[in-house]
Coordinates of C-alpha atoms and ligand atoms in Angstrom, one line a residue:
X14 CA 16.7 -8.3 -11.0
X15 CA 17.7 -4.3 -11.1
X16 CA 16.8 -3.4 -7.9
X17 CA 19.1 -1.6 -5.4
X18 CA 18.9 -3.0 -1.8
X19 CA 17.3 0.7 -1.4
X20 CA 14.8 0.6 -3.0
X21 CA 14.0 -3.3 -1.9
X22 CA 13.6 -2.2 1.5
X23 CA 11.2 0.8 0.3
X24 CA 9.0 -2.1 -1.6
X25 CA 9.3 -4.3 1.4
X26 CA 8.4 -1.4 4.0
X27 CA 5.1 -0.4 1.9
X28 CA 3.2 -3.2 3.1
X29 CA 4.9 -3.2 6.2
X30 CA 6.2 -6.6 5.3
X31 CA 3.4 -8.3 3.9
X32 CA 2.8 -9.8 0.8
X33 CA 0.5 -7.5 -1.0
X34 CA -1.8 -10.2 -2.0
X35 CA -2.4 -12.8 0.6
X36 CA -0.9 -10.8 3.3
X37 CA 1.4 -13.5 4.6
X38 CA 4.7 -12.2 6.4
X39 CA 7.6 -12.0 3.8
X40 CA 11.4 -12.1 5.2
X41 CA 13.1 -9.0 3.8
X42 CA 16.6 -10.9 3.5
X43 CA 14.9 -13.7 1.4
X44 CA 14.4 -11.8 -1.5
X45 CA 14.3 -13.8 -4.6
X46 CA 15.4 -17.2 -3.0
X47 CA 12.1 -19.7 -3.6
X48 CA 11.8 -21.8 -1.0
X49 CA 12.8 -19.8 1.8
X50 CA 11.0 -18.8 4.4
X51 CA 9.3 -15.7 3.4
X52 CA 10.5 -15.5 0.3
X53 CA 9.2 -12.5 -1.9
X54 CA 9.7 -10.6 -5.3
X55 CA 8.5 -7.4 -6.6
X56 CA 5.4 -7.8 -7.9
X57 CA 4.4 -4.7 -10.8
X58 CA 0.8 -4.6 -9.6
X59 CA 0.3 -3.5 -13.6
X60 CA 2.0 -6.1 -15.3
X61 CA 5.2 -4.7 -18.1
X62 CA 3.6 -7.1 -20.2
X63 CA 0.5 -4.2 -20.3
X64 CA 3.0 -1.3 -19.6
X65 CA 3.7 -1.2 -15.7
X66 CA 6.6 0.4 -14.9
X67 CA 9.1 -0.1 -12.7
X68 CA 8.0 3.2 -10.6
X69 CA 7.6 2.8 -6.5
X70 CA 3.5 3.5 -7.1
X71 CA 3.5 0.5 -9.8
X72 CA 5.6 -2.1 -7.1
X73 CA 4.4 -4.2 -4.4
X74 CA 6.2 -7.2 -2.4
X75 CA 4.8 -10.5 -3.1
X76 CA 5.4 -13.9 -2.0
X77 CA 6.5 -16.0 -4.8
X78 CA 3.6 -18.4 -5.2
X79 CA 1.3 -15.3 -5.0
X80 CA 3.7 -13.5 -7.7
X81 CA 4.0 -16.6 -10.1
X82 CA 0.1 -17.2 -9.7
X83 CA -0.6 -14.1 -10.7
X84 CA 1.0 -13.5 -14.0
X85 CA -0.6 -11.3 -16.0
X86 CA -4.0 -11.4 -14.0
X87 CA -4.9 -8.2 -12.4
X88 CA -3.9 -7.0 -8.6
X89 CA -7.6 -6.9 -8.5
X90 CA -8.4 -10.3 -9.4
X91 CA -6.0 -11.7 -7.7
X92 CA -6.4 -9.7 -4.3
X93 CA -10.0 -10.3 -4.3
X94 CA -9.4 -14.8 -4.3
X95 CA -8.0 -13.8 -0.8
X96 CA -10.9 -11.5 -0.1
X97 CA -9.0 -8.2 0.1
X98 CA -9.2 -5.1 -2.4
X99 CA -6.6 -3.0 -0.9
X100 CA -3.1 -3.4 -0.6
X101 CA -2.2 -3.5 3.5
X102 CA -1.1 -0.2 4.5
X103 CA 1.6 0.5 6.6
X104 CA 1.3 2.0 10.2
X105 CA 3.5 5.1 9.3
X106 CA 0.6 5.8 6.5
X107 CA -2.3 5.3 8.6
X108 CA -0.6 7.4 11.4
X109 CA -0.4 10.3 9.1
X110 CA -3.7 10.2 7.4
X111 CA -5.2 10.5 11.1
X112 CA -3.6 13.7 11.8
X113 CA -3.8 14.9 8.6
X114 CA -7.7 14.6 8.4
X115 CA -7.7 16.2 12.5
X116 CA -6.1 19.5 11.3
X117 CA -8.3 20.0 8.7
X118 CA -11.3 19.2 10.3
X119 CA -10.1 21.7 13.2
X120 CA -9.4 24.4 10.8
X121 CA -12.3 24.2 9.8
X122 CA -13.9 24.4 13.3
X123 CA -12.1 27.7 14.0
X124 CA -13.0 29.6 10.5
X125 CA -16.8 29.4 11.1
X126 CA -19.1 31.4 13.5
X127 CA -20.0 30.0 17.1
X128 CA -23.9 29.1 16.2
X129 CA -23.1 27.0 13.2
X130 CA -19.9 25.3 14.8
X131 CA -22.4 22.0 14.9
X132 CA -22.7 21.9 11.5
X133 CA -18.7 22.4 10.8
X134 CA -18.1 19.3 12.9
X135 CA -20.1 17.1 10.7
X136 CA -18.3 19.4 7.5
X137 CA -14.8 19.1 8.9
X138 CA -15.1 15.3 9.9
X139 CA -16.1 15.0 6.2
X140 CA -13.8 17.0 4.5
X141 CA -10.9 15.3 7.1
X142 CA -11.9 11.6 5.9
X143 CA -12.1 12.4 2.3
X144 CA -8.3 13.8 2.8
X145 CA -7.2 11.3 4.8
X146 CA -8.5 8.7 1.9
X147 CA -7.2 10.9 -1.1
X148 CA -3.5 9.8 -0.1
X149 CA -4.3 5.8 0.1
X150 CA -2.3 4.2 -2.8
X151 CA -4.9 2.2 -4.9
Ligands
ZN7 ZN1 1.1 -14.1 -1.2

């Protein structure tokens, strides 16, 4: 396959290891060998055959039952047999999104007057939580 070892690790490190669909642990040096323990491929979450790319937001890590199950079925379909609709997302993400969401939310706070700062606490936890969700890959 034409990945770099780069860009492997990036795929790998999206979902923090995980296999995008059932979740199970996937070994980051057994790329590609079937059998293995944790054994994993890139998985184009839009299939080529329907004009996925080979771009970072079109690839996710898979284990290779879950990969060769899925074909040309959608990520949807096929995350929702193992009950999930998102893909796992990696602490580094979530970490970000939390602060993120609290400086907006306290800018907020600081631009409105003293008697209505009540009302910019339920505004700013709002605004914060639709920001934090806006960068969530699909
Ligand atoms: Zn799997």
């Amino acid at each position: 396959m034409g990945f770099t070892e780069d860009k492997l690790d990036r795929i790998y490190q999206r979902t923090e290891g995980r296999c995008h669909i059932c979740r199970n642990q996937l070994s980051l040096r057994n790329y590609g060998t079937l059998g293995k323990r944790g054994a994993w491929e890139v998985e184009h979450s839009k299939p080529k055959s329907k004009g996925g790319t080979d771009h970072m937001n079109n690839l996710y890590a898979a284990c290779i039952p879950c990969n060769r199950k899925k074909r040309n079925s959608s990520t949807t379909s096929a995350r929702s047999t193992n009950g999930y609709r998102c893909a796992p997302l990696s602490k580094v993400k979530r970490g970000e999104n939390t602060v993120a969401g609290g400086v907006v939310g306290a800018l907020a706070f600081l631009l409105v007057p003293p008697h209505l700062r009540l009302a910019a606490v339920v505004v700013g936890g709002v605004v914060g939580a639709v920001v934090g969700k806006s960068y969530e890959p699909d």
